[in-house]
mmCIF file of C-alpha atoms and ligand atoms in Angstrom:
data_model
loop_
_atom_site.group_PDB
_atom_site.id
_atom_site.type_symbol
_atom_site.label_atom_id
_atom_site.label_comp_id
_atom_site.label_asym_id
_atom_site.label_seq_id
_atom_site.Cartn_x
_atom_site.Cartn_y
_atom_site.Cartn_z
ATOM 1 C CA MET A 29 -18.932 113.694 25.038
ATOM 2 C CA ASP A 30 -20.456 111.300 22.453
ATOM 3 C CA TYR A 31 -18.971 110.838 18.945
ATOM 4 C CA LEU A 32 -21.138 113.543 17.494
ATOM 5 C CA GLY A 33 -19.866 116.053 20.099
ATOM 6 C CA HIS A 34 -22.929 116.023 22.388
ATOM 7 C CA PRO A 35 -22.161 116.037 26.116
ATOM 8 C CA VAL A 36 -22.966 112.821 28.039
ATOM 9 C CA SER A 37 -22.526 111.998 31.698
ATOM 10 C CA ASP A 38 -19.259 110.278 32.715
ATOM 11 C CA LYS A 39 -21.300 107.277 33.874
ATOM 12 C CA ARG A 40 -22.945 106.857 30.455
ATOM 13 C CA GLU A 41 -19.608 107.296 28.661
ATOM 14 C CA GLU A 42 -17.992 104.702 30.909
ATOM 15 C CA ALA A 43 -20.851 102.288 30.401
ATOM 16 C CA THR A 44 -20.511 102.464 26.581
ATOM 17 C CA LEU A 45 -16.753 101.860 26.853
ATOM 18 C CA PHE A 46 -17.150 98.430 28.388
ATOM 19 C CA LYS A 47 -20.282 97.207 26.650
ATOM 20 C CA PRO A 48 -19.468 94.012 24.790
ATOM 21 C CA PHE A 49 -19.747 94.090 21.001
ATOM 22 C CA TRP A 50 -22.034 96.966 20.084
ATOM 23 C CA ASN A 51 -22.683 95.499 16.604
ATOM 24 C CA ASP A 52 -24.181 92.147 17.703
ATOM 25 C CA THR A 53 -21.088 89.972 17.087
ATOM 26 C CA SER A 54 -17.365 90.329 17.568
ATOM 27 C CA ILE A 55 -16.537 90.251 13.876
ATOM 28 C CA LYS A 56 -19.189 92.745 12.815
ATOM 29 C CA THR A 57 -18.048 95.080 15.583
ATOM 30 C CA TYR A 58 -14.409 94.682 14.502
ATOM 31 C CA LEU A 59 -15.406 95.295 10.853
ATOM 32 C CA PHE A 60 -16.858 98.757 11.562
ATOM 33 C CA ASP A 61 -14.196 99.621 14.159
ATOM 34 C CA ALA A 62 -11.547 98.626 11.613
ATOM 35 C CA CYS A 63 -13.109 100.924 9.017
ATOM 36 C CA SER A 64 -13.188 103.763 11.529
ATOM 37 C CA VAL A 65 -9.423 103.537 11.908
ATOM 38 C CA LEU A 66 -9.057 104.330 8.200
ATOM 39 C CA LEU A 67 -11.353 107.336 8.270
ATOM 40 C CA PRO A 68 -9.571 110.372 9.785
ATOM 41 C CA ALA A 69 -6.612 110.059 7.371
ATOM 42 C CA GLY A 70 -8.722 108.742 4.475
ATOM 43 C CA GLU A 71 -11.179 111.609 4.795
ATOM 44 C CA GLN A 72 -8.321 114.129 5.007
ATOM 45 C CA PHE A 73 -7.018 112.755 1.710
ATOM 46 C CA VAL A 74 -10.420 113.001 0.061
ATOM 47 C CA ILE A 75 -10.994 116.520 1.449
ATOM 48 C CA SER A 76 -7.654 117.801 0.137
ATOM 49 C CA VAL A 77 -8.231 116.265 -3.285
ATOM 50 C CA VAL A 78 -11.787 117.570 -3.631
ATOM 51 C CA GLU A 79 -10.678 121.060 -2.578
ATOM 52 C CA SER A 80 -7.886 121.068 -5.160
ATOM 53 C CA ALA A 81 -10.063 119.633 -7.933
ATOM 54 C CA ALA A 82 -12.879 122.105 -7.210
ATOM 55 C CA LEU A 83 -10.466 125.005 -7.812
ATOM 56 C CA ARG A 84 -10.567 124.042 -11.487
ATOM 57 C CA LEU A 85 -14.327 124.617 -11.645
ATOM 58 C CA GLN A 86 -16.337 127.742 -12.206
ATOM 59 C CA GLN A 87 -16.796 128.784 -8.548
ATOM 60 C CA THR A 88 -20.484 129.618 -9.013
ATOM 61 C CA SER A 89 -21.257 126.167 -10.547
ATOM 62 C CA VAL A 90 -23.492 123.588 -8.815
ATOM 63 C CA LEU A 91 -20.592 121.137 -8.611
ATOM 64 C CA ALA A 92 -18.358 123.702 -6.865
ATOM 65 C CA GLU A 93 -21.139 124.264 -4.296
ATOM 66 C CA CYS A 94 -21.626 120.478 -3.862
ATOM 67 C CA SER A 95 -17.849 120.146 -3.352
ATOM 68 C CA ARG A 96 -17.887 122.716 -0.561
ATOM 69 C CA ASN A 97 -20.787 120.874 1.169
ATOM 70 C CA PHE A 98 -18.957 117.599 0.647
ATOM 71 C CA VAL A 99 -15.853 118.973 2.410
ATOM 72 C CA ALA A 100 -17.915 120.306 5.321
ATOM 73 C CA GLU A 101 -19.574 116.885 5.759
ATOM 74 C CA GLU A 102 -16.262 114.996 5.624
ATOM 75 C CA ARG A 103 -14.733 117.334 8.206
ATOM 76 C CA ALA A 104 -17.625 116.575 10.589
ATOM 77 C CA HIS A 105 -17.138 112.814 9.976
ATOM 78 C CA GLN A 106 -13.439 113.197 10.638
ATOM 79 C CA ARG A 107 -14.042 114.888 14.026
ATOM 80 C CA ALA A 108 -16.533 112.210 15.078
ATOM 81 C CA HIS A 109 -14.238 109.336 14.065
ATOM 82 C CA ARG A 110 -11.261 110.881 15.873
ATOM 83 C CA ARG A 111 -13.325 110.636 19.074
ATOM 84 C CA TYR A 112 -14.478 107.129 18.174
ATOM 85 C CA ASN A 113 -10.876 106.000 17.524
ATOM 86 C CA GLN A 114 -9.642 107.599 20.688
ATOM 87 C CA GLN A 115 -12.160 105.524 22.570
ATOM 88 C CA LEU A 116 -10.925 102.366 20.842
ATOM 89 C CA GLU A 117 -7.376 103.319 21.833
ATOM 90 C CA ASN A 118 -8.576 103.854 25.441
ATOM 91 C CA GLN A 119 -9.999 100.333 25.342
ATOM 92 C CA GLY A 120 -6.488 99.045 24.576
ATOM 93 C CA PHE A 121 -6.733 98.511 20.830
ATOM 94 C CA GLU A 122 -3.733 99.562 18.658
ATOM 95 C CA VAL A 123 -5.318 102.410 16.786
ATOM 96 C CA LYS A 124 -2.872 105.323 16.855
ATOM 97 C CA LYS A 125 -0.145 103.181 15.329
ATOM 98 C CA PHE A 126 -2.373 102.199 12.382
ATOM 99 C CA GLU A 127 -3.687 105.763 11.992
ATOM 100 C CA HIS A 128 -0.099 107.073 11.623
ATOM 101 C CA MET A 129 0.797 104.362 9.098
ATOM 102 C CA ILE A 130 -2.275 105.193 6.954
ATOM 103 C CA GLU A 131 -1.582 108.939 7.226
ATOM 104 C CA LYS A 132 2.022 108.447 6.060
ATOM 105 C CA ASP A 133 0.962 106.222 3.147
ATOM 106 C CA LEU A 134 -1.666 108.700 1.967
ATOM 107 C CA GLU A 135 0.688 111.671 2.301
ATOM 108 C CA ALA A 136 3.223 109.799 0.166
ATOM 109 C CA LEU A 137 0.577 109.102 -2.465
ATOM 110 C CA ARG A 138 -0.514 112.714 -2.462
ATOM 111 C CA SER A 139 3.026 113.937 -3.016
ATOM 112 C CA LYS A 140 3.739 111.448 -5.825
ATOM 113 C CA LEU A 141 0.498 111.335 -7.848
ATOM 114 C CA SER A 142 -0.926 113.887 -10.256
ATOM 115 C CA LEU A 143 -4.173 115.584 -9.272
ATOM 116 C CA ASN A 144 -6.134 113.426 -11.745
ATOM 117 C CA ALA A 145 -4.669 110.256 -10.276
ATOM 118 C CA GLN A 146 -5.435 111.476 -6.730
ATOM 119 C CA LEU A 147 -8.988 112.245 -7.764
ATOM 120 C CA ALA A 148 -9.389 108.791 -9.318
ATOM 121 C CA LEU A 149 -8.204 107.306 -6.029
ATOM 122 C CA ALA A 150 -10.482 109.546 -3.946
ATOM 123 C CA ALA A 151 -13.513 108.660 -6.105
ATOM 124 C CA ALA A 152 -12.688 104.977 -5.670
ATOM 125 C CA PHE A 153 -12.459 105.339 -1.841
ATOM 126 C CA GLU A 154 -15.808 107.121 -1.905
ATOM 127 C CA HIS A 155 -17.437 104.424 -4.037
ATOM 128 C CA VAL A 156 -16.308 101.606 -1.749
ATOM 129 C CA THR A 157 -17.412 103.626 1.299
ATOM 130 C CA ALA A 158 -20.846 104.282 -0.234
ATOM 131 C CA VAL A 159 -21.334 100.613 -1.151
ATOM 132 C CA MET A 160 -20.510 99.554 2.413
ATOM 133 C CA SER A 161 -22.699 102.337 3.790
ATOM 134 C CA ALA A 162 -25.696 101.151 1.730
ATOM 135 C CA ALA A 163 -25.157 97.579 3.051
ATOM 136 C CA ALA A 164 -24.963 98.944 6.592
ATOM 137 C CA LEU A 165 -28.155 100.958 6.362
ATOM 138 C CA ARG A 166 -30.497 98.503 4.625
ATOM 139 C CA ARG A 167 -33.118 96.527 6.530
ATOM 140 C CA ASN A 168 -31.332 93.498 8.000
ATOM 141 C CA GLY A 169 -28.129 95.241 6.966
ATOM 142 C CA LEU A 170 -24.664 95.012 8.496
ATOM 143 C CA LEU A 171 -25.442 97.548 11.205
ATOM 144 C CA SER A 172 -27.172 96.426 14.401
ATOM 145 C CA VAL A 173 -30.672 97.726 15.071
ATOM 146 C CA LYS A 174 -29.697 98.100 18.742
ATOM 147 C CA GLU A 175 -29.344 101.736 19.748
ATOM 148 C CA SER A 176 -25.838 102.740 20.817
ATOM 149 C CA PRO A 177 -23.529 105.735 20.286
ATOM 150 C CA GLN A 178 -21.754 103.696 17.618
ATOM 151 C CA THR A 179 -24.871 102.805 15.638
ATOM 152 C CA ARG A 180 -26.056 106.422 15.810
ATOM 153 C CA LEU A 181 -22.715 107.634 14.518
ATOM 154 C CA TRP A 182 -22.591 105.079 11.686
ATOM 155 C CA ARG A 183 -26.185 105.692 10.598
ATOM 156 C CA TRP A 184 -25.532 109.406 10.298
ATOM 157 C CA HIS A 185 -22.187 108.914 8.532
ATOM 158 C CA CYS A 186 -23.368 106.172 6.173
ATOM 159 C CA ALA A 187 -26.447 108.186 5.107
ATOM 160 C CA GLU A 188 -24.236 111.183 4.197
ATOM 161 C CA GLU A 189 -21.771 108.910 2.325
ATOM 162 C CA VAL A 190 -24.540 107.432 0.172
ATOM 163 C CA ALA A 191 -25.956 110.933 -0.524
ATOM 164 C CA HIS A 192 -22.689 112.678 -1.429
ATOM 165 C CA GLN A 193 -20.935 109.887 -3.332
ATOM 166 C CA HIS A 194 -21.806 111.503 -6.662
ATOM 167 C CA VAL A 195 -19.544 114.525 -5.929
ATOM 168 C CA THR A 196 -16.251 112.748 -6.588
ATOM 169 C CA THR A 197 -17.551 110.920 -9.661
ATOM 170 C CA ASP A 198 -18.937 114.219 -11.006
ATOM 171 C CA LEU A 199 -15.464 115.736 -10.504
ATOM 172 C CA VAL A 200 -13.911 112.706 -12.275
ATOM 173 C CA ARG A 201 -16.194 113.338 -15.245
ATOM 174 C CA SER A 202 -15.694 117.098 -15.267
ATOM 175 C CA LEU A 203 -11.890 116.780 -15.170
ATOM 176 C CA GLY A 204 -12.044 114.240 -18.027
ATOM 177 C CA ILE A 205 -10.297 111.378 -16.183
ATOM 178 C CA PRO A 206 -10.108 108.421 -18.585
ATOM 179 C CA TYR A 207 -11.825 105.074 -17.882
ATOM 180 C CA TRP A 208 -8.552 103.141 -17.550
ATOM 181 C CA GLN A 209 -7.252 105.534 -14.878
ATOM 182 C CA ARG A 210 -10.506 105.454 -12.929
ATOM 183 C CA ILE A 211 -10.500 101.620 -12.921
ATOM 184 C CA PHE A 212 -6.754 101.278 -12.245
ATOM 185 C CA PHE A 213 -7.080 103.367 -9.073
ATOM 186 C CA PHE A 214 -10.338 101.686 -8.129
ATOM 187 C CA LEU A 215 -8.598 98.314 -8.059
ATOM 188 C CA ALA A 216 -5.659 99.814 -6.123
ATOM 189 C CA ALA A 217 -8.003 101.538 -3.621
ATOM 190 C CA SER A 218 -10.072 98.372 -3.099
ATOM 191 C CA GLY A 219 -6.907 96.370 -2.429
ATOM 192 C CA LEU A 220 -5.484 98.951 -0.031
ATOM 193 C CA MET A 221 -8.726 99.240 1.928
ATOM 194 C CA ALA A 222 -9.243 95.482 2.133
ATOM 195 C CA PHE A 223 -5.666 94.991 3.338
ATOM 196 C CA ASP A 224 -5.978 97.660 6.038
ATOM 197 C CA VAL A 225 -9.411 96.523 7.243
ATOM 198 C CA ILE A 226 -8.264 92.870 7.524
ATOM 199 C CA ARG A 227 -5.098 94.009 9.333
ATOM 200 C CA HIS A 228 -7.125 95.986 11.884
ATOM 201 C CA ILE A 229 -9.706 93.202 12.395
ATOM 202 C CA HIS A 230 -6.891 90.721 12.994
ATOM 203 C CA SER A 231 -5.232 93.021 15.538
ATOM 204 C CA PHE A 232 -8.512 93.677 17.408
ATOM 205 C CA ALA A 233 -9.435 89.976 17.506
ATOM 206 C CA ARG A 234 -5.941 88.950 18.651
ATOM 207 C CA LEU A 235 -6.066 91.406 21.556
ATOM 208 C CA ASP A 236 -9.569 90.401 22.649
ATOM 209 C CA ILE A 237 -8.700 86.709 22.500
ATOM 210 C CA ALA A 238 -5.492 87.318 24.494
ATOM 211 C CA ARG A 239 -7.358 89.210 27.205
ATOM 212 C CA GLY A 240 -10.223 86.705 27.329
ATOM 213 C CA ARG A 241 -12.994 88.992 26.096
ATOM 214 C CA VAL A 242 -13.836 86.439 23.407
ATOM 215 C CA SER A 243 -12.528 82.982 22.414
ATOM 216 C CA SER A 244 -11.017 82.210 19.042
ATOM 217 C CA LYS A 245 -13.863 79.685 18.498
ATOM 218 C CA GLU A 246 -16.442 82.449 18.992
ATOM 219 C CA VAL A 247 -14.628 84.747 16.575
ATOM 220 C CA ARG A 248 -14.561 81.942 13.965
ATOM 221 C CA ARG A 249 -18.249 81.265 14.535
ATOM 222 C CA ALA A 250 -19.060 84.995 14.136
ATOM 223 C CA ALA A 251 -17.029 85.120 10.931
ATOM 224 C CA GLY A 252 -18.892 82.080 9.599
ATOM 225 C CA SER A 253 -22.224 83.618 10.444
ATOM 226 C CA LEU A 254 -21.189 86.840 8.690
ATOM 227 C CA LEU A 255 -20.490 84.828 5.525
ATOM 228 C CA PHE A 256 -23.672 82.773 5.661
ATOM 229 C CA ARG A 257 -26.321 84.861 7.483
ATOM 230 C CA ASP A 258 -25.213 88.120 5.900
ATOM 231 C CA GLY A 259 -24.870 86.530 2.460
ATOM 232 C CA ALA A 260 -27.431 88.942 0.981
ATOM 233 C CA ASN A 261 -25.523 91.964 2.345
ATOM 234 C CA LEU A 262 -22.229 90.631 0.987
ATOM 235 C CA ALA A 263 -23.776 89.862 -2.397
ATOM 236 C CA LEU A 264 -25.246 93.363 -2.620
ATOM 237 C CA MET A 265 -21.853 94.797 -1.698
ATOM 238 C CA ALA A 266 -20.199 92.737 -4.469
ATOM 239 C CA ILE A 267 -22.815 93.971 -7.001
ATOM 240 C CA GLY A 268 -22.420 97.607 -5.843
ATOM 241 C CA TRP A 269 -18.641 97.319 -5.955
ATOM 242 C CA SER A 270 -18.676 95.951 -9.536
ATOM 243 C CA ALA A 271 -21.064 98.720 -10.707
ATOM 244 C CA TYR A 272 -17.987 100.972 -10.784
ATOM 245 C CA PHE A 273 -16.836 99.185 -13.933
ATOM 246 C CA LEU A 274 -19.832 100.572 -15.813
ATOM 247 C CA PRO A 275 -19.533 103.940 -17.571
ATOM 248 C CA LEU A 276 -20.273 106.864 -15.235
ATOM 249 C CA LYS A 277 -23.898 108.031 -15.247
ATOM 250 C CA LYS A 278 -24.756 111.722 -15.110
ATOM 251 C CA SER A 279 -26.061 112.579 -11.623
HETATM 252 FE FE1 FE2 B 10 -17.127 110.464 5.453
HETATM 253 FE FE1 FE2 B 11 -17.524 110.663 1.731
#
């Protein structure tokens, strides 16, 4: 089965398992694989928060309808990324361990924070995800133009992230979450996501170097080329990220 749930022959599935670096370089492959590890638990958090927040709306409103569509899309992403992450685990990467750690952290946050604070955090996760998705999808973006099950999955997921990002910010506005709270949780969410993604990239690179799939010199070269050759993508991401400090626009 591919990540989107379509059946594929065993031979094709096996071939994709051992293909080297589906996203052109080691570091760009690790970057997206590292983000995937965050997704099943992260999307569960966002789903639960949006469902709870939407209960406060008039159920026949446009935003309540958008929230239901949002939840359906996130559930489909979650299923696809569970398969994706299982395949990473089958390739020997430490994925389950990280998934459990993230799940526990997010459950703790959910039990301790008020609904408004959870929504501020969920909207921040969605903003960072949409900014990265836009950088992935653009021409000469972060996502390889080579066809693979991974690029197909990411193109589909990123397009839906960009399109539905407004739902959480619309909920933030309709629940009257103040600017300081939105920004406080945005900074916290950005820090948490960056920490987790770097931790996963480090773990993936360490394993591949230890098993001889790639040398540390090649990983350093790929990281350097990400900084220099993808400078425009990184700059656009920085601009998109900082746009969250502006007052919210009506969608
Ligand atoms: Fe998603
Ligand atoms: Fe999303």
